């Protein structure tokens, strides 16, 4: 199970290009306009943005020293807008969702990270270090969400954090929208409408969430197809080989079969004898 509801979700990616988007405030301003426009489009029920799974971040509680094995405390971080979790159908296990009015540094974690780093304790309101806030910058865990498989449906969930996109540096975002009706049919009109916000920015990787999940197992599907093709060819060759051997054996026993029939053997019995010996 994916852990959320991928049906009727359309996604499209935009990366910031051009000198006008060198500064982060301009990027966040564009994202705000993008969300406002997407939520007002006909047929769009909900809209949110995410940076998708980004770089690994070292998860350290306030005052906790850096461990020798950094990999054991690392987790990918995604910056998302308020409403991203409910739009996906992500389950909220404890605490609350991110809100538009959140103070700087609100963080969500998934169940896998809660089990790994907060076993036996309540992570809600625990403060952790956020490196882009500076050396002493801290964020506060406000909620725990269920594990999801939205990047690779064929792998086990891993620890993950979600921060508010308004607090995070952005290089590009993925816009996700839950659509009334067929997302594929609605995609061209939505793309055209959103392109008017800034024609210099282009959308790509336009697909449904179900297509994205399907692509995540494309290598396994290809390997299965390849294996199945070779297995079918091997089966055909084996059948042809067995047919050739039995046909040769029958041709060598033509006189014997003729004598059996002349002595009154039934044709069906002769066929059963030949086929039985061939099967053996």
XYZ file of N, CA and C in Angstrom:
840
model
N 0.825 -1.209 0.000
C 0.000 0.000 0.000
C 0.857 1.257 0.000
N 0.418 2.264 -0.759
C 1.197 3.499 -0.868
C 1.153 4.322 0.416
N 0.112 4.150 1.229
C 0.002 4.926 2.459
C -0.710 6.241 2.274
N -1.230 6.485 1.062
C -2.008 7.695 0.798
C -2.917 7.418 -0.385
N -3.659 8.432 -0.846
C -4.620 8.236 -1.938
C -4.098 8.909 -3.209
N -3.408 8.171 -4.106
C -2.810 8.790 -5.295
C -3.790 9.050 -6.437
N -5.016 8.572 -6.309
C -5.965 8.722 -7.407
C -6.318 10.209 -7.631
N -6.454 10.588 -8.899
C -6.910 11.919 -9.326
C -5.976 13.039 -8.859
N -4.689 12.741 -8.718
C -3.705 13.769 -8.387
C -2.829 14.014 -9.611
N -2.733 15.273 -10.007
C -1.896 15.696 -11.127
C -0.674 16.422 -10.568
N 0.510 16.094 -11.070
C 1.733 16.747 -10.613
C 2.462 17.372 -11.789
N 3.141 18.485 -11.531
C 3.985 19.123 -12.534
C 5.122 19.857 -11.825
N 6.275 19.849 -12.446
C 7.487 20.387 -11.847
C 7.884 21.695 -12.522
N 8.392 22.643 -11.730
C 8.955 23.883 -12.264
C 10.233 24.188 -11.496
N 11.306 24.475 -12.219
C 12.573 24.891 -11.623
C 12.788 26.368 -11.939
N 13.288 27.102 -10.982
C 13.443 28.541 -11.148
C 14.636 28.845 -12.044
N 14.365 29.585 -13.109
C 15.402 29.955 -14.064
C 15.290 31.445 -14.372
N 16.442 32.055 -14.634
C 16.454 33.467 -14.985
C 16.982 34.325 -13.854
N 17.532 35.494 -14.199
C 18.124 36.386 -13.186
C 17.111 36.934 -12.194
N 15.829 36.979 -12.590
C 14.819 37.527 -11.684
C 14.535 36.622 -10.498
N 15.002 35.376 -10.570
C 14.751 34.429 -9.479
C 16.035 34.001 -8.764
N 17.013 34.870 -8.776
C 18.241 34.562 -8.056
C 18.042 34.644 -6.547
N 17.149 35.500 -6.110
C 16.915 35.687 -4.683
C 15.734 34.835 -4.222
N 15.842 34.281 -3.020
C 14.795 33.421 -2.477
C 13.444 34.127 -2.316
N 13.387 35.388 -1.888
C 12.067 36.035 -1.753
C 11.256 36.032 -3.042
N 11.922 36.212 -4.193
C 11.196 36.194 -5.465
C 10.665 34.798 -5.762
N 11.415 33.779 -5.391
C 10.966 32.406 -5.607
C 9.743 32.089 -4.745
N 9.800 32.509 -3.495
C 8.655 32.265 -2.607
C 7.433 33.064 -3.061
N 7.668 34.236 -3.591
C 6.553 35.030 -4.114
C 5.888 34.324 -5.290
N 6.706 33.758 -6.176
C 6.159 33.023 -7.317
C 5.361 31.808 -6.857
N 5.878 31.069 -5.874
C 5.171 29.892 -5.355
C 3.831 30.289 -4.764
N 3.791 31.421 -4.039
C 2.527 31.893 -3.490
C 1.510 32.190 -4.582
N 1.955 32.849 -5.647
C 1.048 33.141 -6.769
C 0.607 31.846 -7.457
N 1.528 30.897 -7.565
C 1.213 29.621 -8.210
C 0.129 28.879 -7.440
N 0.259 28.839 -6.117
C -0.740 28.153 -5.295
C -2.090 28.852 -5.369
N -2.084 30.162 -5.291
C -3.345 30.916 -5.356
C -4.059 30.676 -6.671
N -3.300 30.713 -7.767
C -3.909 30.511 -9.084
C -4.411 29.080 -9.231
N -3.638 28.094 -8.780
C -4.029 26.691 -8.937
C -5.307 26.392 -8.162
N -5.445 26.946 -6.969
C -6.611 26.655 -6.136
C -7.892 27.274 -6.681
N -7.770 28.243 -7.588
C -8.958 28.881 -8.151
C -9.331 28.333 -9.524
N -8.549 27.395 -10.048
C -8.844 26.842 -11.370
C -10.048 25.909 -11.305
N -10.895 25.898 -12.340
C -12.042 24.980 -12.369
C -11.571 23.526 -12.350
N -12.219 22.737 -11.515
C -11.893 21.318 -11.432
C -10.798 20.977 -10.452
N -10.088 21.982 -9.930
C -9.025 21.733 -8.957
C -9.625 21.803 -7.556
N -9.642 20.673 -6.871
C -10.218 20.606 -5.534
C -9.240 21.094 -4.465
N -7.987 20.662 -4.574
C -6.948 21.046 -3.619
C -5.632 21.175 -4.367
N -4.738 22.024 -3.850
C -3.431 22.209 -4.474
C -2.390 22.455 -3.385
N -1.189 21.946 -3.606
C -0.083 22.138 -2.670
C 1.213 21.959 -3.440
N 2.305 22.401 -2.836
C 3.612 22.250 -3.470
C 4.553 21.488 -2.544
N 5.553 20.877 -3.156
C 6.592 20.163 -2.413
C 7.886 20.242 -3.199
N 8.992 20.221 -2.489
C 10.284 20.131 -3.161
C 10.638 18.684 -3.449
N 9.778 17.767 -2.994
C 10.045 16.323 -3.062
C 11.232 15.995 -2.170
N 11.554 14.725 -2.106
C 12.623 14.294 -1.196
C 13.938 14.927 -1.622
N 14.467 15.794 -0.749
C 15.687 16.512 -1.072
C 16.909 15.882 -0.433
N 17.849 16.744 -0.034
C 19.095 16.273 0.552
C 18.852 15.651 1.924
N 19.807 14.831 2.336
C 19.732 14.241 3.657
C 20.074 15.294 4.714
N 19.372 15.241 5.820
C 19.609 16.167 6.923
C 19.910 15.371 8.183
N 20.858 15.843 8.951
C 21.194 15.215 10.216
C 20.162 15.628 11.258
N 19.444 14.643 11.813
C 18.371 14.927 12.772
C 18.960 14.903 14.181
N 19.082 16.091 14.769
C 19.648 16.208 16.114
C 18.704 17.020 16.993
N 18.442 16.526 18.183
C 17.628 17.263 19.141
C 18.425 18.446 19.685
N 17.713 19.387 20.250
C 18.354 20.573 20.813
C 19.389 20.157 21.863
N 20.626 20.634 21.692
C 21.689 20.332 22.640
C 22.350 18.987 22.446
N 21.912 18.187 21.485
C 22.481 16.858 21.279
C 23.762 16.960 20.457
N 24.826 16.265 20.859
C 26.074 16.335 20.090
C 25.953 15.553 18.776
N 26.822 15.871 17.851
C 26.850 15.174 16.560
C 27.409 13.770 16.767
N 26.696 12.717 16.360
C 27.186 11.342 16.555
C 28.316 11.028 15.595
N 29.099 10.018 15.947
C 30.193 9.590 15.069
C 29.649 9.026 13.763
N 28.578 8.241 13.856
C 27.966 7.663 12.662
C 26.817 8.577 12.213
N 27.144 9.542 11.389
C 26.129 10.518 10.950
C 25.013 9.861 10.147
N 25.351 8.822 9.377
C 24.350 8.187 8.517
C 23.213 7.578 9.330
N 23.503 7.173 10.555
C 22.468 6.542 11.377
C 21.408 7.525 11.835
N 21.674 8.830 11.721
C 20.714 9.842 12.158
C 20.300 10.755 11.019
N 20.576 10.347 9.785
C 20.231 11.172 8.629
C 18.847 10.805 8.107
N 18.203 11.772 7.469
C 16.885 11.540 6.870
C 16.662 12.574 5.772
N 16.000 12.188 4.662
C 15.696 13.174 3.621
C 14.637 14.156 4.095
N 14.758 15.398 3.653
C 13.819 16.438 4.068
C 13.098 16.976 2.838
N 11.782 17.150 2.960
C 10.960 17.741 1.905
C 10.320 19.010 2.442
N 10.364 20.068 1.652
C 9.677 21.303 2.014
C 8.312 21.298 1.337
N 7.257 21.486 2.118
C 5.894 21.386 1.594
C 5.085 22.598 2.041
N 4.016 22.850 1.328
C 3.110 23.921 1.728
C 2.062 23.373 2.677
N 1.426 24.276 3.401
C 0.323 23.864 4.265
C -0.772 23.243 3.399
N -1.354 22.163 3.859
C -2.383 21.469 3.090
C -1.849 20.346 2.228
N -0.527 20.178 2.195
C 0.049 19.110 1.361
C -0.379 17.735 1.858
N -0.285 17.517 3.175
C -0.654 16.219 3.736
C -2.106 15.862 3.500
N -3.056 16.736 3.880
C -4.470 16.422 3.638
C -4.790 16.231 2.158
N -4.132 17.013 1.282
C -4.393 16.872 -0.145
C -4.005 15.482 -0.649
N -2.885 14.942 -0.150
C -2.449 13.608 -0.569
C -3.263 12.493 0.068
N -3.957 12.798 1.155
C -4.610 11.738 1.908
C -3.658 11.065 2.867
N -2.609 11.799 3.256
C -1.610 11.291 4.201
C -2.239 11.193 5.585
N -2.081 10.093 6.308
C -2.669 9.983 7.644
C -1.884 10.785 8.677
N -2.586 11.494 9.537
C -1.969 12.214 10.652
C -2.055 11.326 11.881
N -0.919 10.902 12.408
C -0.864 9.976 13.533
C -0.961 10.707 14.860
N -0.303 11.852 14.943
C -0.249 12.582 16.211
C 0.058 14.048 15.922
N -0.452 14.937 16.768
C -0.157 16.351 16.606
C -1.081 17.021 15.610
N -0.539 17.904 14.783
C -1.343 18.666 13.829
C -0.584 18.826 12.518
N -1.308 19.334 11.509
C -0.710 19.619 10.218
C 0.025 20.956 10.262
N 0.846 21.194 9.257
C 1.415 22.521 9.063
C 0.307 23.490 8.693
N 0.451 24.743 9.134
C -0.554 25.763 8.860
C 0.101 26.952 8.177
N -0.717 27.710 7.417
C -0.202 28.895 6.728
C 0.351 29.910 7.727
N -0.218 29.948 8.924
C 0.156 30.944 9.929
C 1.220 30.433 10.898
N 1.842 29.298 10.591
C 2.842 28.737 11.493
C 4.008 29.696 11.686
N 4.518 29.715 12.917
C 5.752 30.429 13.152
C 6.899 29.693 12.480
N 7.997 30.386 12.301
C 9.141 29.835 11.574
C 9.658 28.576 12.264
N 9.842 27.513 11.484
C 10.485 26.321 12.005
C 9.571 25.162 12.348
N 8.309 25.163 11.925
C 7.420 24.034 12.184
C 7.846 22.836 11.316
N 7.828 21.642 11.917
C 8.330 20.442 11.244
C 7.369 19.288 11.477
N 7.174 18.472 10.442
C 6.483 17.193 10.557
C 7.505 16.079 10.377
N 7.315 14.969 11.069
C 8.149 13.790 10.860
C 7.240 12.603 10.585
N 7.787 11.584 9.938
C 6.965 10.397 9.692
C 7.172 9.359 10.789
N 6.370 8.308 10.744
C 6.415 7.289 11.797
C 7.770 6.592 11.862
N 8.394 6.368 10.713
C 9.689 5.689 10.708
C 10.728 6.489 11.470
N 10.728 7.804 11.282
C 11.699 8.630 12.000
C 11.355 8.682 13.488
N 10.055 8.730 13.808
C 9.653 8.745 15.217
C 10.091 7.470 15.916
N 9.966 6.333 15.242
C 10.395 5.072 15.842
C 11.905 5.024 16.016
N 12.633 5.581 15.043
C 14.091 5.507 15.089
C 14.701 6.444 16.135
N 14.259 7.702 16.164
C 14.925 8.702 16.993
C 14.163 9.094 18.254
N 12.892 8.695 18.348
C 12.103 9.114 19.516
C 11.380 7.921 20.139
N 12.018 6.768 20.103
C 11.396 5.568 20.656
C 11.127 5.748 22.150
N 9.875 5.486 22.552
C 9.506 5.576 23.954
C 9.242 6.977 24.449
N 9.330 7.984 23.581
C 9.068 9.368 23.974
C 8.094 10.003 22.998
N 7.506 11.104 23.401
C 6.583 11.849 22.554
C 7.369 12.933 21.818
N 7.468 12.838 20.487
C 8.276 13.830 19.763
C 7.619 15.202 19.626
N 6.322 15.304 19.875
C 5.624 16.570 19.693
C 6.251 17.641 20.593
N 6.485 18.807 19.994
C 7.089 19.978 20.649
C 8.580 19.810 20.929
N 9.183 18.710 20.473
C 10.639 18.566 20.582
C 11.297 19.467 19.546
N 12.352 20.128 19.943
C 13.049 21.030 19.033
C 14.270 20.320 18.448
N 14.441 20.475 17.133
C 15.569 19.871 16.425
C 16.296 20.946 15.628
N 17.527 20.645 15.281
C 18.334 21.610 14.542
C 17.938 21.649 13.071
N 17.800 22.851 12.530
C 17.555 23.047 11.104
C 18.752 23.800 10.538
N 19.595 23.142 9.756
C 20.870 23.737 9.343
C 20.732 25.029 8.549
N 19.665 25.180 7.758
C 19.538 26.407 6.958
C 19.099 27.613 7.801
N 18.774 27.384 9.066
C 18.483 28.491 9.977
C 19.747 29.010 10.663
N 20.893 28.409 10.349
C 22.125 28.804 11.015
C 22.568 27.740 12.002
N 23.740 27.967 12.599
C 24.321 26.968 13.487
C 23.434 26.666 14.678
N 22.740 27.670 15.204
C 21.898 27.472 16.382
C 20.407 27.511 16.046
N 20.079 27.415 14.747
C 18.684 27.449 14.337
C 17.944 26.184 14.726
N 16.748 26.355 15.239
C 15.967 25.212 15.711
C 14.580 25.224 15.094
N 14.037 24.026 14.903
C 12.653 23.860 14.483
C 11.904 23.047 15.519
N 10.588 23.104 15.472
C 9.755 22.403 16.446
C 8.887 21.378 15.736
N 8.917 20.142 16.223
C 8.079 19.080 15.657
C 6.643 19.310 16.110
N 5.737 19.500 15.155
C 4.335 19.773 15.481
C 3.424 18.593 15.168
N 3.911 17.590 14.424
C 3.053 16.466 14.079
C 3.839 15.268 13.581
N 3.207 14.097 13.692
C 3.759 12.842 13.170
C 2.771 12.307 12.142
N 3.259 12.005 10.942
C 2.403 11.522 9.866
C 2.751 10.081 9.544
N 1.832 9.411 8.877
C 2.048 8.016 8.501
C 3.106 7.875 7.429
N 3.727 6.707 7.376
C 4.718 6.424 6.336
C 4.040 6.350 4.977
N 4.716 6.878 3.962
C 4.173 6.859 2.608
C 5.207 6.295 1.641
N 4.686 5.718 0.551
C 5.529 5.249 -0.546
C 5.147 6.034 -1.796
N 5.631 7.258 -1.882
C 5.287 8.071 -3.046
C 6.487 8.256 -3.980
N 7.685 7.874 -3.521
C 8.870 7.969 -4.375
C 9.202 6.628 -5.013
N 9.026 5.554 -4.269
C 9.316 4.213 -4.778
C 8.357 3.233 -4.110
N 7.394 2.763 -4.871
C 6.339 1.919 -4.311
C 6.875 0.544 -3.916
N 8.051 0.162 -4.451
C 8.579 -1.184 -4.207
C 9.627 -1.222 -3.102
N 9.785 -0.126 -2.344
C 10.766 -0.116 -1.265
C 10.080 0.192 0.062
N 10.730 -0.194 1.140
C 10.175 0.063 2.463
C 10.272 1.552 2.804
N 9.320 2.077 3.585
C 9.388 3.491 3.986
C 10.647 3.761 4.805
N 11.179 4.967 4.666
C 12.366 5.380 5.402
C 12.046 6.625 6.215
N 12.853 6.945 7.236
C 12.627 8.178 8.004
C 12.628 9.398 7.097
N 11.755 10.361 7.409
C 11.613 11.539 6.558
C 11.069 12.708 7.372
N 11.476 13.927 6.985
C 10.975 15.151 7.606
C 10.266 16.001 6.568
N 9.322 16.803 7.043
C 8.625 17.756 6.190
C 8.686 19.124 6.865
N 9.251 20.102 6.178
C 9.312 21.459 6.696
C 8.404 22.365 5.865
N 8.078 23.530 6.392
C 7.219 24.482 5.682
C 8.022 25.119 4.563
N 7.457 25.133 3.362
C 8.187 25.677 2.216
C 8.528 27.145 2.395
N 7.724 27.871 3.172
C 8.003 29.294 3.392
C 9.278 29.502 4.199
N 9.723 28.477 4.931
C 10.932 28.580 5.755
C 12.178 28.078 5.040
N 12.020 27.458 3.880
C 13.108 26.692 3.281
C 13.606 27.335 1.990
N 14.886 27.189 1.683
C 15.397 27.637 0.383
C 14.860 26.741 -0.731
N 14.466 27.349 -1.837
C 13.841 26.612 -2.934
C 14.684 26.728 -4.190
N 14.857 25.618 -4.885
C 15.461 25.646 -6.219
C 14.434 25.275 -7.274
N 13.349 24.684 -6.839
C 12.252 24.292 -7.702
C 11.198 23.607 -6.862
N 9.981 23.504 -7.382
C 8.901 22.872 -6.634
C 8.087 21.988 -7.568
N 7.436 21.008 -6.973
C 6.462 20.180 -7.676
C 5.079 20.584 -7.196
N 4.234 20.981 -8.125
C 2.859 21.353 -7.809
C 1.988 20.108 -7.915
N 1.247 19.801 -6.862
C 0.353 18.645 -6.845
C -1.071 19.124 -6.640
N -1.983 18.634 -7.466
C -3.379 19.064 -7.415
C -4.304 17.862 -7.461
N -5.289 17.852 -6.595
C -6.326 16.817 -6.663
C -7.437 17.346 -7.557
N -7.725 16.570 -8.610
C -8.606 17.032 -9.682
C -9.953 16.321 -9.611
N -11.013 17.050 -9.898
C -12.328 16.435 -10.113
C -12.372 15.938 -11.557
N -12.432 14.642 -11.737
C -12.451 14.095 -13.086
C -11.103 13.508 -13.458
N -10.812 13.512 -14.773
C -9.607 12.894 -15.302
C -8.444 13.889 -15.264
N -7.407 13.645 -14.446
C -6.284 14.581 -14.379
C -5.549 14.736 -15.710
N -5.435 13.645 -16.471
C -4.715 13.708 -17.740
C -5.409 14.639 -18.727
N -6.736 14.574 -18.762
C -7.489 15.442 -19.669
C -7.414 16.901 -19.233
N -7.323 17.136 -17.939
C -7.295 18.506 -17.427
C -5.914 19.138 -17.503
N -4.869 18.347 -17.688
C -3.494 18.837 -17.615
C -3.175 19.965 -18.600
N -3.525 19.862 -19.899
C -3.160 20.943 -20.825
C -3.759 22.289 -20.440
N -5.035 22.296 -20.042
C -5.673 23.551 -19.661
C -5.063 24.147 -18.402
N -4.745 23.294 -17.438
C -4.134 23.772 -16.195
C -2.748 24.333 -16.476
N -1.978 23.642 -17.279
C -0.630 24.121 -17.597
C -0.694 25.477 -18.306
N -1.607 25.624 -19.240
C -1.726 26.882 -19.972
C -2.123 28.027 -19.050
N -3.047 27.755 -18.129
C -3.499 28.800 -17.210
C -2.387 29.222 -16.258
N -1.624 28.267 -15.742
C -0.576 28.594 -14.779
C 0.630 29.244 -15.448
N 0.825 28.983 -16.735
C 1.957 29.586 -17.442
C 1.808 31.095 -17.555
N 0.604 31.617 -17.418
C 0.398 33.070 -17.516
C 0.969 33.815 -16.311
N 1.229 33.118 -15.213
C 1.810 33.779 -14.035
C 3.177 34.341 -14.388
N 3.974 33.550 -15.071
C 5.288 33.991 -15.555
C 5.658 33.108 -16.736
N 5.481 33.607 -17.975
C 5.760 32.783 -19.162
C 7.211 32.338 -19.277
N 8.136 32.953 -18.510
C 9.542 32.551 -18.592
C 9.828 31.259 -17.843
N 8.887 30.818 -17.031
C 9.053 29.589 -16.266
C 8.239 28.479 -16.917
N 8.852 27.344 -17.137
C 8.180 26.258 -17.858
C 7.956 25.068 -16.945
N 6.826 24.388 -17.143
C 6.473 23.192 -16.384
C 6.904 21.947 -17.171
N 7.320 20.949 -16.455
C 7.703 19.687 -17.087
C 7.354 18.531 -16.148
N 7.614 17.310 -16.582
C 7.254 16.106 -15.812
C 5.788 16.162 -15.384
N 4.922 16.480 -16.326
C 3.490 16.562 -16.039
C 2.907 15.159 -16.119
N 2.454 14.659 -14.992
C 1.920 13.296 -14.943
C 1.029 13.145 -13.723
N 0.258 12.080 -13.714
C -0.550 11.783 -12.539
C 0.328 11.110 -11.484
N -0.139 11.144 -10.253
C 0.610 10.492 -9.184
C 0.679 8.985 -9.418
N -0.375 8.416 -9.986
C -0.365 6.983 -10.283
C 0.689 6.651 -11.329
N 0.872 7.545 -12.322
C 1.924 7.330 -13.314
C 3.305 7.416 -12.673
N 3.461 8.359 -11.736
C 4.746 8.501 -11.043
C 5.072 7.244 -10.241
N 4.075 6.694 -9.569
C 4.288 5.462 -8.817
C 4.616 4.302 -9.754
N 3.934 4.275 -10.902
C 4.186 3.214 -11.871
C 5.614 3.301 -12.406
N 6.096 4.527 -12.639
C 7.459 4.690 -13.139
C 8.491 4.249 -12.115
N 8.131 4.326 -10.832
C 9.088 3.953 -9.797
C 9.412 2.463 -9.827
N 8.519 1.659 -10.400
C 8.785 0.214 -10.506
C 9.015 -0.202 -11.959
N 9.280 0.783 -12.834
C 9.507 0.466 -14.246
C 10.684 -0.478 -14.450
N 11.819 -0.308 -13.740
C 12.917 -1.269 -13.936
C 12.522 -2.697 -13.573
N 11.773 -2.843 -12.482
C 11.339 -4.197 -12.105
C 10.368 -4.754 -13.142
N 9.504 -3.898 -13.664
C 8.545 -4.352 -14.672
C 9.286 -4.788 -15.936
N 10.322 -4.030 -16.321
C 11.099 -4.391 -17.507
C 11.807 -5.723 -17.299
N 12.415 -5.903 -16.108
C 13.096 -7.163 -15.824
C 12.124 -8.338 -15.862
N 10.923 -8.117 -15.334
C 9.909 -9.173 -15.348
C 9.490 -9.496 -16.775
N 9.307 -8.455 -17.612
C 8.948 -8.673 -19.008
C 10.047 -9.440 -19.737
N 11.305 -9.050 -19.477
C 12.430 -9.719 -20.120
C 12.500 -11.181 -19.693
N 12.360 -11.420 -18.394
C 12.397 -12.784 -17.873
C 11.244 -13.609 -18.448
N 10.052 -13.017 -18.498
C 8.895 -13.726 -19.042
C 9.069 -14.060 -20.513
N 9.670 -13.120 -21.277
C 9.902 -13.368 -22.706
C 10.859 -14.536 -22.918
N 11.964 -14.533 -22.163
C 12.920 -15.630 -22.292
C 12.302 -16.954 -21.844
N 11.487 -16.899 -20.785
C 10.834 -18.128 -20.317
C 9.881 -18.674 -21.387
N 9.139 -17.768 -22.061
C 8.220 -18.205 -23.119
C 8.985 -18.819 -24.285
N 10.093 -18.174 -24.674
C 10.903 -18.717 -25.768
C 11.456 -20.086 -25.393
N 11.920 -20.220 -24.139
C 12.441 -21.511 -23.685
C 11.360 -22.576 -23.710
N 10.136 -22.199 -23.315
C 9.026 -23.153 -23.327
C 8.712 -23.603 -24.755
N 8.679 -22.642 -25.696
C 8.403 -22.986 -27.093
C 9.477 -23.923 -27.635
N 10.759 -23.625 -27.351
C 11.846 -24.484 -27.822
C 11.754 -25.880 -27.210
N 11.389 -25.925 -25.922
C 11.257 -27.234 -25.264
C 10.131 -28.044 -25.898
N 8.995 -27.388 -26.171
C 7.860 -28.087 -26.795
C 8.244 -28.591 -28.183
N 8.918 -27.734 -28.967
C 9.336 -28.154 -30.301
C 10.322 -29.316 -30.219
N 11.222 -29.241 -29.217
C 12.184 -30.327 -29.055
C 11.513 -31.641 -28.710
N 10.561 -31.598 -27.764
C 9.846 -32.818 -27.372
C 9.034 -33.353 -28.549
N 8.380 -32.441 -29.282
C 7.611 -32.880 -30.454
C 8.514 -33.586 -31.462
N 9.708 -33.008 -31.695
C 10.621 -33.615 -32.661
C 11.071 -35.010 -32.226
N 11.379 -35.164 -30.932
C 11.829 -36.461 -30.428
C 10.715 -37.497 -30.544
N 9.479 -37.114 -30.139
C 8.356 -38.059 -30.203
C 8.047 -38.424 -31.661
N 8.062 -37.409 -32.542
C 7.784 -37.671 -33.964
C 8.829 -38.618 -34.549
N 10.085 -38.429 -34.164
C 11.139 -39.329 -34.654
C 10.928 -40.744 -34.119
N 10.559 -40.838 -32.827
C 10.334 -42.164 -32.242
C 9.170 -42.873 -32.925
N 8.127 -42.122 -33.244
C 6.965 -42.722 -33.909
C 7.347 -43.207 -35.305
N 8.122 -42.382 -36.032
C 8.517 -42.791 -37.389
C 9.384 -44.048 -37.357
N 10.218 -44.202 -36.303
C 11.058 -45.387 -36.179
C 10.235 -46.620 -35.812
N 9.043 -46.408 -35.224
C 8.211 -47.539 -34.779
C 6.991 -47.733 -35.686
N 7.074 -47.249 -36.897
C 5.925 -47.340 -37.806
C 5.506 -48.807 -38.035
N 6.494 -49.670 -38.283
C 6.156 -51.083 -38.518
C 5.547 -51.718 -37.276
N 6.114 -51.399 -36.100
C 5.558 -51.954 -34.849
C 4.112 -51.520 -34.660
N 3.836 -50.236 -34.920
C 2.467 -49.723 -34.755
C 1.535 -50.410 -35.747
N 2.033 -50.600 -36.997
C 1.206 -51.272 -38.006
C 0.858 -52.692 -37.580
N 1.835 -53.417 -37.021
C 1.579 -54.795 -36.575
C 0.561 -54.785 -35.439
N 0.692 -53.877 -34.493
C -0.257 -53.807 -33.378
C -1.682 -53.576 -33.883
N -1.811 -52.631 -34.837
C -3.148 -52.359 -35.384
C -3.683 -53.577 -36.144
N -2.776 -54.279 -36.879
C -3.208 -55.459 -37.651
C -3.666 -56.580 -36.740
N -3.080 -56.641 -35.540
C -3.458 -57.680 -34.593
C -4.668 -57.298 -33.744
N -5.243 -56.117 -34.021
C -6.490 -55.746 -33.363
C -6.379 -54.704 -32.265
N -5.214 -54.091 -32.114
C -5.087 -53.051 -31.088
C -5.931 -51.830 -31.455
N -6.552 -51.231 -30.475
C -7.353 -50.029 -30.718
C -6.433 -48.826 -30.960
N -6.884 -47.942 -31.866
C -6.078 -46.758 -32.184
C -5.845 -45.898 -30.950
N -6.894 -45.725 -30.112
C -6.762 -44.887 -28.924
C -5.716 -45.459 -27.970
N -5.677 -46.784 -27.861
C -4.717 -47.409 -26.951
C -3.280 -47.204 -27.446
N -3.115 -47.305 -28.779
C -1.789 -47.067 -29.360
C -1.347 -45.628 -29.127
N -2.297 -44.685 -29.308
C -1.976 -43.259 -29.082
C -1.584 -43.033 -27.635
N -2.342 -43.641 -26.697
C -2.027 -43.471 -25.276
C -0.640 -44.035 -24.956
N -0.292 -45.145 -25.571
C 1.022 -45.757 -25.326
C 2.147 -44.835 -25.801
N 1.995 -44.331 -27.030
C 3.030 -43.461 -27.591
C 3.161 -42.184 -26.763
N 2.012 -41.546 -26.455
C 2.035 -40.286 -25.698
C 2.586 -40.510 -24.299
N 2.165 -41.614 -23.659
C 2.672 -41.908 -22.306
C 4.164 -42.087 -22.266
N 4.696 -42.859 -23.221
C 6.131 -43.064 -23.278
C 6.859 -41.754 -23.617
N 6.228 -40.942 -24.472
C 6.833 -39.645 -24.799
C 6.874 -38.723 -23.600
N 5.796 -38.721 -22.779
C 5.770 -37.891 -21.574
C 6.876 -38.318 -20.604
N 7.030 -39.630 -20.456
C 8.102 -40.104 -19.570
C 9.453 -39.636 -20.068
